[in-house]
PDB file of C-alpha atoms in Angstrom:
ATOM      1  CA  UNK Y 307      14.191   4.330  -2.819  1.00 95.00           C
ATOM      2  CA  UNK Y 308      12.011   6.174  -0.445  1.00 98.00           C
ATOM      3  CA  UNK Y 309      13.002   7.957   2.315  1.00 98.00           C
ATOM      4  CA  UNK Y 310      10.802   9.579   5.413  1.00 98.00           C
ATOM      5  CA  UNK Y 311      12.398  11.566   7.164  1.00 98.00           C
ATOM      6  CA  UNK Y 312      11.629  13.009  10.480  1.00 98.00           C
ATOM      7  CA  UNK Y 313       7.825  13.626   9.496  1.00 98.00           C
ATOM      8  CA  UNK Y 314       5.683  15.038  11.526  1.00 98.00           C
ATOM      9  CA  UNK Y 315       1.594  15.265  10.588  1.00 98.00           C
ATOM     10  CA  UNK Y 316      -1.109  16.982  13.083  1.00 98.00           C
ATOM     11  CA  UNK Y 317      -4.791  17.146  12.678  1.00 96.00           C
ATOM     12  CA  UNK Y 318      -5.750  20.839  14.491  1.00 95.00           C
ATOM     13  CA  UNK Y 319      -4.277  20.003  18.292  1.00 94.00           C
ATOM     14  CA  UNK Y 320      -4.140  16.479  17.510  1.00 96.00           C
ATOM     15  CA  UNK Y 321      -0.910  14.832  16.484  1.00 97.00           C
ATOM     16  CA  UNK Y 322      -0.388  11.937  14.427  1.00 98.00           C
ATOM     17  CA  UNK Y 323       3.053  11.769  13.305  1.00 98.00           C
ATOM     18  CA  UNK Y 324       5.650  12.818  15.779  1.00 98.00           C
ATOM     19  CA  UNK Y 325       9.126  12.200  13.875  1.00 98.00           C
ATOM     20  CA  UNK Y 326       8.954   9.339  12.150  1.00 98.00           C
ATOM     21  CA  UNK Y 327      12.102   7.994  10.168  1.00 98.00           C
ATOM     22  CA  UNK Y 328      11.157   4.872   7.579  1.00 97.00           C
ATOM     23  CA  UNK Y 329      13.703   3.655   4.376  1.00 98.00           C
ATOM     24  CA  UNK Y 330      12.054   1.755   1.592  1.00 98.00           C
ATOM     25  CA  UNK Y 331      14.745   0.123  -0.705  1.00 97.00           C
ATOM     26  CA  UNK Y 332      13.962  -0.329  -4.777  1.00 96.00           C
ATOM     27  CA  UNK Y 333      12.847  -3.730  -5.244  1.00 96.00           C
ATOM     28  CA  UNK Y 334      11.817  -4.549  -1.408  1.00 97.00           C
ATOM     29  CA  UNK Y 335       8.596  -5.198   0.212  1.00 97.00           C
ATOM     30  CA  UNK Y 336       8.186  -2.927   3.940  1.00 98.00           C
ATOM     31  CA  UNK Y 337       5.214  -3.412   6.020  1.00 96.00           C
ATOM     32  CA  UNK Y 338       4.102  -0.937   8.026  1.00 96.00           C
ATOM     33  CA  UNK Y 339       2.339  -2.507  11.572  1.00 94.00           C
ATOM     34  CA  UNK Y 340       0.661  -0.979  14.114  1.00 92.00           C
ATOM     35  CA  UNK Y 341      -2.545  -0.684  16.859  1.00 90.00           C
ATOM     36  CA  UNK Y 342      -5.659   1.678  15.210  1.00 90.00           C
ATOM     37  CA  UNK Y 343      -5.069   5.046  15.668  1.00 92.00           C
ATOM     38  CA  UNK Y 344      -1.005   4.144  15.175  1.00 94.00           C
ATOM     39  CA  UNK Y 345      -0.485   6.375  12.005  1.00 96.00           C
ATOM     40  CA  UNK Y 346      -0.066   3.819   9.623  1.00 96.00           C
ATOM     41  CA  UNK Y 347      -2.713   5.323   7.177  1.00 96.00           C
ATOM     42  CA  UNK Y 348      -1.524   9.096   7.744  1.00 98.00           C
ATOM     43  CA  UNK Y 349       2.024   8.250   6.261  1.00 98.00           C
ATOM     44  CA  UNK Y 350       0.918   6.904   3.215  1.00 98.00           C
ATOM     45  CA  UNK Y 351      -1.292   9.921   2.883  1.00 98.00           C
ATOM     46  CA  UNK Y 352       2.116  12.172   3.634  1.00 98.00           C
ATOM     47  CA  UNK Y 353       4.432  10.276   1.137  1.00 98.00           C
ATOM     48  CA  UNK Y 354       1.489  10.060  -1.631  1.00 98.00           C
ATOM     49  CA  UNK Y 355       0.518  14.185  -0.971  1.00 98.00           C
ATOM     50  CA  UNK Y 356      -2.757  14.270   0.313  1.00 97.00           C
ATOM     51  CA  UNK Y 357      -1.981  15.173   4.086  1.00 97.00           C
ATOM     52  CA  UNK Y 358       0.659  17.949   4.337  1.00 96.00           C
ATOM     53  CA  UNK Y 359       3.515  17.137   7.202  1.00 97.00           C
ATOM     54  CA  UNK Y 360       3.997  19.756   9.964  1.00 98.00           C
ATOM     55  CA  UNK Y 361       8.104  18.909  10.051  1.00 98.00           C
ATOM     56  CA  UNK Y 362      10.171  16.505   8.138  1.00 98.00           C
ATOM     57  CA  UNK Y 363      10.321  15.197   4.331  1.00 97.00           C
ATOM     58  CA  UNK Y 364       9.797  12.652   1.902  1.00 98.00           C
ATOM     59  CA  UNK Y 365      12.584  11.949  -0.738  1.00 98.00           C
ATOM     60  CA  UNK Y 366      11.882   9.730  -3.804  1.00 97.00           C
ATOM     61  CA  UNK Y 367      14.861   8.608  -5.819  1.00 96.00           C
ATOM     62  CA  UNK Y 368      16.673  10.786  -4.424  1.00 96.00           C
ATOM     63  CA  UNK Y 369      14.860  14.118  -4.756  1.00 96.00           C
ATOM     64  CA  UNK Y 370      12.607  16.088  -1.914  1.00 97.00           C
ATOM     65  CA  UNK Y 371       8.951  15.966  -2.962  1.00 98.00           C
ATOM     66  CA  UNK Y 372       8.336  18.682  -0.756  1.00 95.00           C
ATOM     67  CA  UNK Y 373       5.563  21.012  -2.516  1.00 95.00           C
ATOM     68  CA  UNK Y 374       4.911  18.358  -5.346  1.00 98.00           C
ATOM     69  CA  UNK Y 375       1.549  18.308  -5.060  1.00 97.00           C
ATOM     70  CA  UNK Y 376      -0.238  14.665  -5.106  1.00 97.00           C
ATOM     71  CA  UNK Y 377      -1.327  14.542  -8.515  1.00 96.00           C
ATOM     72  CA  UNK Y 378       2.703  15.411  -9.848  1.00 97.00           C
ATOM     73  CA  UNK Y 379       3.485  12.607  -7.321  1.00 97.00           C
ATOM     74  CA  UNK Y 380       1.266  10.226  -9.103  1.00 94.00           C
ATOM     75  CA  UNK Y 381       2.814  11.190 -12.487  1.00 93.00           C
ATOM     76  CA  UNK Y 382       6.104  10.435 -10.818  1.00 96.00           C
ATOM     77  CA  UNK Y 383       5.296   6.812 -10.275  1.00 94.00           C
ATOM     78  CA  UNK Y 384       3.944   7.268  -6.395  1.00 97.00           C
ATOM     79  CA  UNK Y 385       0.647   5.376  -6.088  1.00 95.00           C
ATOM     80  CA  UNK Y 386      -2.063   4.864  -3.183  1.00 95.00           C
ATOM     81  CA  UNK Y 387      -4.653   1.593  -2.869  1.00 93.00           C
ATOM     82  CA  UNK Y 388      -6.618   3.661  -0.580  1.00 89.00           C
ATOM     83  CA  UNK Y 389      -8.571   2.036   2.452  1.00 84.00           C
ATOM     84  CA  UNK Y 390     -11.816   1.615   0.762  1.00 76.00           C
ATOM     85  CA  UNK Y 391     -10.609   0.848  -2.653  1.00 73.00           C
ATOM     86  CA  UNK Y 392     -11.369   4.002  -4.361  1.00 79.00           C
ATOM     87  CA  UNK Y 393     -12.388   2.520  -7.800  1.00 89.00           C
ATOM     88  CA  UNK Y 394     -15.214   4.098  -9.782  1.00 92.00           C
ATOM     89  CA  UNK Y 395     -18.667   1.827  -9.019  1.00 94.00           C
ATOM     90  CA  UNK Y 396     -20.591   2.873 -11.610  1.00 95.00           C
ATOM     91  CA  UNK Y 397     -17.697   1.880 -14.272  1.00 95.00           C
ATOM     92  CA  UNK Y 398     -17.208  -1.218 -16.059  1.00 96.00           C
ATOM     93  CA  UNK Y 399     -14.411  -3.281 -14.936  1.00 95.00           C
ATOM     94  CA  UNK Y 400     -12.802  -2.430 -18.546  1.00 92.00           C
ATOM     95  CA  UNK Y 401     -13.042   1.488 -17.989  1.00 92.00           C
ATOM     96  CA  UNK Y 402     -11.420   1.267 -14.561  1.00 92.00           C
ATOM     97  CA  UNK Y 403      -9.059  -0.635 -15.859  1.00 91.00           C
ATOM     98  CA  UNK Y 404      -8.315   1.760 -18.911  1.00 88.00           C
ATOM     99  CA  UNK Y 405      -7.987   4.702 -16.337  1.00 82.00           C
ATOM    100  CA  UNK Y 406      -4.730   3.465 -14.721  1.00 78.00           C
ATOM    101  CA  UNK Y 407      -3.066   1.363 -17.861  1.00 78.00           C
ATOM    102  CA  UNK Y 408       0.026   2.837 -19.472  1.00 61.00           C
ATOM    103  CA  UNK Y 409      -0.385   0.289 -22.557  1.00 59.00           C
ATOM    104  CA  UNK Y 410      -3.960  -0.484 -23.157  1.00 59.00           C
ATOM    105  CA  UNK Y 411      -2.864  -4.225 -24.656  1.00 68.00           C
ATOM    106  CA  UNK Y 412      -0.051  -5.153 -23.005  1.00 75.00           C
ATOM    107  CA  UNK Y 413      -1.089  -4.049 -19.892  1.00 74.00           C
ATOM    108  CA  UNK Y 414      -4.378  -5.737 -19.715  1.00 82.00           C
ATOM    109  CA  UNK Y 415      -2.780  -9.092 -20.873  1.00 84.00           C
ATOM    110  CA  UNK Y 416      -0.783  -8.352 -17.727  1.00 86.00           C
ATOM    111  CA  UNK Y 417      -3.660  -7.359 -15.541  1.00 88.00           C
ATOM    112  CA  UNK Y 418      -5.678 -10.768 -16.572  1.00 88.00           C
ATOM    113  CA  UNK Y 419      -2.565 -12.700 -15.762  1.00 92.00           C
ATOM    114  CA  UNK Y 420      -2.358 -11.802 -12.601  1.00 93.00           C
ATOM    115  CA  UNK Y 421      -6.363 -11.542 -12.122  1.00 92.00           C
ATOM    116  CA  UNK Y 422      -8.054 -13.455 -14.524  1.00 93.00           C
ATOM    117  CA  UNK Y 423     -11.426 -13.170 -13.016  1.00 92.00           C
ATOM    118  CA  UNK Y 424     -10.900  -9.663 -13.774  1.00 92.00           C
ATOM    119  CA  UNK Y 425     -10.905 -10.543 -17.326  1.00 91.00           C
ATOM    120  CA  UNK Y 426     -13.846 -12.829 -16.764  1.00 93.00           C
ATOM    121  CA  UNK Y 427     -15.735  -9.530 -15.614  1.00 94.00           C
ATOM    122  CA  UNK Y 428     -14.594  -6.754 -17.610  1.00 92.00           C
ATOM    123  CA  UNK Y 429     -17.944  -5.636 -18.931  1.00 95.00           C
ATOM    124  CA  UNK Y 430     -19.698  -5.803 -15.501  1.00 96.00           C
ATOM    125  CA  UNK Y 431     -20.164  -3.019 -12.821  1.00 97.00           C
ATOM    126  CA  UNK Y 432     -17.378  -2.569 -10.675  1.00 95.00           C
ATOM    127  CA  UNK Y 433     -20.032  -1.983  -8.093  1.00 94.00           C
ATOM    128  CA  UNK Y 434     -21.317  -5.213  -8.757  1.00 96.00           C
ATOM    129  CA  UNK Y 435     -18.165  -6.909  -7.631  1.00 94.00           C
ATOM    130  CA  UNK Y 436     -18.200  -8.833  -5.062  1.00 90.00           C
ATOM    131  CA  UNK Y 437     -15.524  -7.232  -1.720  1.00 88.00           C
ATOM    132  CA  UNK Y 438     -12.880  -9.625  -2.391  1.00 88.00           C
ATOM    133  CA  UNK Y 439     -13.052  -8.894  -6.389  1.00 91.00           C
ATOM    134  CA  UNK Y 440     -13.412  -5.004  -5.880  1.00 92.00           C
ATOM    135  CA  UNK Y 441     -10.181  -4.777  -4.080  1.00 90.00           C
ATOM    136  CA  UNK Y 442      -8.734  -7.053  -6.362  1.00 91.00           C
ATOM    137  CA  UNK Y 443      -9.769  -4.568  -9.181  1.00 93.00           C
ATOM    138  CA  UNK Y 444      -7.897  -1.542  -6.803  1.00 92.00           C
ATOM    139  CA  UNK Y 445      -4.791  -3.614  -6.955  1.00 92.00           C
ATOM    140  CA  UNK Y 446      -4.744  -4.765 -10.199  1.00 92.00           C
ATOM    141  CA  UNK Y 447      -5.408  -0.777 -11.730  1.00 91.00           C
ATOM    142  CA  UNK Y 448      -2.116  -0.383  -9.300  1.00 91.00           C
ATOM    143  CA  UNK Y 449       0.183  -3.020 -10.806  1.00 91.00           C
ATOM    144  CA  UNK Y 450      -1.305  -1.659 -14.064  1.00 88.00           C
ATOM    145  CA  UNK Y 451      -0.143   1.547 -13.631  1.00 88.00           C
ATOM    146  CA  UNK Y 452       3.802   0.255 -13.057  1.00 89.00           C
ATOM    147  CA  UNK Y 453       4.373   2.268 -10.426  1.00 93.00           C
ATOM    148  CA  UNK Y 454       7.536   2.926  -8.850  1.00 95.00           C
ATOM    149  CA  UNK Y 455       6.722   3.010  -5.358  1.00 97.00           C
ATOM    150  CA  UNK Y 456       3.250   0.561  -4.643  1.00 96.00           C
ATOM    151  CA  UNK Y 457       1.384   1.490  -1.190  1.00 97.00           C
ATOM    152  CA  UNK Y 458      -1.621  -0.146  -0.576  1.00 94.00           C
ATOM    153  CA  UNK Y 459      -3.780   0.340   3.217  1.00 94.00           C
ATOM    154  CA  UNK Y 460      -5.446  -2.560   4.854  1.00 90.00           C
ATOM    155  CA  UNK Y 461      -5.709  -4.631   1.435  1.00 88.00           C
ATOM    156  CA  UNK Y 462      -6.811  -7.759   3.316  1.00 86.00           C
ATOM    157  CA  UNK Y 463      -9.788  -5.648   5.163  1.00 85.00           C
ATOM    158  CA  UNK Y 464     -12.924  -7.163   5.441  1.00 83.00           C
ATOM    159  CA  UNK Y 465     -12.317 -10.083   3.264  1.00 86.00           C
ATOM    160  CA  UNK Y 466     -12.410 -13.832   3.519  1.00 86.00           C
ATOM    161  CA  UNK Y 467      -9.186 -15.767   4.684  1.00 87.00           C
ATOM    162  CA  UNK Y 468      -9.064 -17.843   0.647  1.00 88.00           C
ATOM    163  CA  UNK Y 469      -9.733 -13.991  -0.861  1.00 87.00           C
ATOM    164  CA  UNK Y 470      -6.454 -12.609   1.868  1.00 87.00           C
ATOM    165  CA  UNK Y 471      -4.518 -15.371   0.968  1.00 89.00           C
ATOM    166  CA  UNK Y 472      -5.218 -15.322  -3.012  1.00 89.00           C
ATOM    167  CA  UNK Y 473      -3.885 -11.648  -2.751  1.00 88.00           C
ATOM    168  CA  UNK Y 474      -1.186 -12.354  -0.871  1.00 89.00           C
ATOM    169  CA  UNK Y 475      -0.365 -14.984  -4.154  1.00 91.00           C
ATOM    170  CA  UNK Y 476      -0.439 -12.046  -6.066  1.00 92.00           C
ATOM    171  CA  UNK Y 477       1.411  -9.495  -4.593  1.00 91.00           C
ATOM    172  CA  UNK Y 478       4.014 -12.176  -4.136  1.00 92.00           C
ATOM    173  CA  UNK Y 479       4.363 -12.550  -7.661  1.00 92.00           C
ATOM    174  CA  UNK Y 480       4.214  -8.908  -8.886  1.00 92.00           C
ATOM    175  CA  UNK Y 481       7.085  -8.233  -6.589  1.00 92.00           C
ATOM    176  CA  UNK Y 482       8.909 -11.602  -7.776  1.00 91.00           C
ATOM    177  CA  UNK Y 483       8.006 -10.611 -11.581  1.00 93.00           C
ATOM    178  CA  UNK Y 484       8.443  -7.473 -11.400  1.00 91.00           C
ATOM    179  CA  UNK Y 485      10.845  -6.037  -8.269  1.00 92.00           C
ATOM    180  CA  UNK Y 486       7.890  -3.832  -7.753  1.00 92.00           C
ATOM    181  CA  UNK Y 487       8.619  -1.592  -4.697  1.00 96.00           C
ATOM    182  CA  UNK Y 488       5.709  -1.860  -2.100  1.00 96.00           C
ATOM    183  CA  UNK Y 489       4.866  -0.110   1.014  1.00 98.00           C
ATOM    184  CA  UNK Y 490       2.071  -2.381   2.661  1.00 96.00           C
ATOM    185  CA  UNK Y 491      -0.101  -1.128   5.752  1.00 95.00           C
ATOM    186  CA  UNK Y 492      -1.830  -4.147   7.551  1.00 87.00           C
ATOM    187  CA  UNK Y 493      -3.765  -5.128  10.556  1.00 79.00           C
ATOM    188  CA  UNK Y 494      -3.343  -8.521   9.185  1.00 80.00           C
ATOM    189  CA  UNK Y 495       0.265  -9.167  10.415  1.00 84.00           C
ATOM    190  CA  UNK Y 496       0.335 -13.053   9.116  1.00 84.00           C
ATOM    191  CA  UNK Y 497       0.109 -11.442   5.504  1.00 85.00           C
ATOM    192  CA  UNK Y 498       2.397  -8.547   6.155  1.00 89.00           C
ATOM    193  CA  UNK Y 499       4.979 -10.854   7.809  1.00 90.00           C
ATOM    194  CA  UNK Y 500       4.716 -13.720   4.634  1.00 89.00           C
ATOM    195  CA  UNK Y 501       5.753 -10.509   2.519  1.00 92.00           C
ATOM    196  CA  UNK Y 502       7.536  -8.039   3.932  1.00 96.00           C
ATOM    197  CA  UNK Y 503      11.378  -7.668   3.722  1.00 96.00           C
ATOM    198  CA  UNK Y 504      11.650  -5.227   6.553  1.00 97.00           C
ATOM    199  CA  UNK Y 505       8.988  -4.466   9.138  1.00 97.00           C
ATOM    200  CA  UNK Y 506       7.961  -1.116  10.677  1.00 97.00           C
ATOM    201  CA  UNK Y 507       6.400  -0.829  13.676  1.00 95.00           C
ATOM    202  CA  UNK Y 508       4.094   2.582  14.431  1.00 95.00           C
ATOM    203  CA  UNK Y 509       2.075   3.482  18.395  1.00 94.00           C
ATOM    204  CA  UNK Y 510       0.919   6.724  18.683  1.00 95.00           C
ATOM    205  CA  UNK Y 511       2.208   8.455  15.682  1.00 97.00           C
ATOM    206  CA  UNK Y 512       5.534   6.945  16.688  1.00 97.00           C
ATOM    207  CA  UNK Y 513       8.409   4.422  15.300  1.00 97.00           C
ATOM    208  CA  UNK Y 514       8.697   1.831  18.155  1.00 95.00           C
ATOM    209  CA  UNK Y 515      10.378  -0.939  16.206  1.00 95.00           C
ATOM    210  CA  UNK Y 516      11.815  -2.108  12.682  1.00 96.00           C
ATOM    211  CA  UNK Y 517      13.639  -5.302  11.766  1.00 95.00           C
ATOM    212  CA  UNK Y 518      13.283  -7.995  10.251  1.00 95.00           C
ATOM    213  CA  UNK Y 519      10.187 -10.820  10.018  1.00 94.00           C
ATOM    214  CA  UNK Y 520      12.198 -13.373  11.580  1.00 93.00           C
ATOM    215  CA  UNK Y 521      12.959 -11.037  14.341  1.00 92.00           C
ATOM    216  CA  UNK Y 522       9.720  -9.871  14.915  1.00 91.00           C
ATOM    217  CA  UNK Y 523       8.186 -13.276  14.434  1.00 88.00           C
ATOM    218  CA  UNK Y 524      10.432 -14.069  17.774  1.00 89.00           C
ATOM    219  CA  UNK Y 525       9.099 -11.374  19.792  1.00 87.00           C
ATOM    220  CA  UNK Y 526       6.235 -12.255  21.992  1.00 84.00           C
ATOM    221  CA  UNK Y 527       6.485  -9.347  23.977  1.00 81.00           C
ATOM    222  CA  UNK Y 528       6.146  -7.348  20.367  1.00 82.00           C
ATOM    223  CA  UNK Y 529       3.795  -9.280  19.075  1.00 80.00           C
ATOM    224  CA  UNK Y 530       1.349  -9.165  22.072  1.00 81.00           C
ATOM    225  CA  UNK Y 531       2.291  -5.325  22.312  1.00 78.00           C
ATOM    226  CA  UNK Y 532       1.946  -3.973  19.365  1.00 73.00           C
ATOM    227  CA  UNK Y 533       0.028  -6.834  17.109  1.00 74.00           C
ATOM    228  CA  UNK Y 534      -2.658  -8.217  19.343  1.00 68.00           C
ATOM    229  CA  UNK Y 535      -1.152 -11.693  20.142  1.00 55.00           C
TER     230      UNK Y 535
END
């Protein structure tokens, strides 16, 4: 399970955190909604170790990670799909592949299950990807590193509604497969909402709301608030 608790993150003057509480249970899916500019991106940075909080902590399992540094956090099963992807271009799909895989075999008869144009591609340029199958090859060199605590930012940016709703297929049935624990940051609330357990909802560095889907699904005034309609 992980726990945030009470973090606060600044840039200089400029705050972007301001005491924000958030529980991910093992096995769950949380989505983590908000306005640009809400924090949403910061806190994954915090609980992965590459922005350092002002106030507050993040607890993994049980255990403070304050002063792991992000790489130990990595090694302890804490892993980041960046905004951007942050695969290597210039690699093969193979080598990228290779970098994150536990089990070279097993795990790319996994990967090519779950992405089997992946394994259609494996000898080209990951630069030569198309959008949609470059952040497919960020999320598959996720699931292939079995992590214990999955965060991906803005997965669905960018890309085509079949390409969104393909990865939404297959982040579905990681979590169903594998009670992978994920911590999902989305603009793209329809997707967020189809997955998520429990929903987080961030303004201004701030919590402003968390429940359930169903509940949030119900709120107009939240929905137009927060969510854009």
């Amino acid at each position: 399970m992980l726990e945030v608790e009470d973090l606060s993150v600044a840039y200089g003057r400029i705050s972007a955190l301001d005491g924000v509480d958030l529980v991910v249970p093992d096995g769950s899916v949380v989505a983590l909604l908000g306005p640009n500019g809400a924090g949403k991106s910061t806190l994954l940075k915090a609980v992965a170790g590459l922005v350092p909080p002002i106030a507050g902590r993040v607890v993994l399992a049980g255990e403070s990670l304050e002063g792991v540094p992000a790489h130990c956090r990595a090694d302890l099963g804490v892993c980041l799909i960046p905004e951007g992807r942050g695969i290597f271009p210039s690699l093969t799909v193979a080598d990228n592949l290779d970098v994150a895989l536990s089990s070279h075999d097993e795990g790319m008869r996994r990967v090519v299950d779950y992405f089997p144009v992946l394994g259609e591609r494996r000898a080209q340029l990951a630069g030569t990807l198309s959008g949609g199958e470059q952040q497919m090859l960020a999320l598959a060199r996720a699931v292939g590193a079995q992590p214990r605590l999955l965060m991906a930012d803005e997965l669905s940016l960018g890309l085509a509604p079949l390409l969104v709703r393909t990865i939404a297929e297959t982040l579905e049935r990681v979590h169903e497969e594998e009670s992978r624990t994920i911590l999902l940051v989305e603009q793209y609330a329809t997707l967020a909402l189809r997955l998520a357990d429990l929903v987080y909802i961030l303004n201004r560095g701030r919590l402003v709301w968390a429940g359930e889907p169903d509940e949030l699904r119900a709120s107009k005034v939240l929905v137009e608030s927060y969510l854009g309609g």
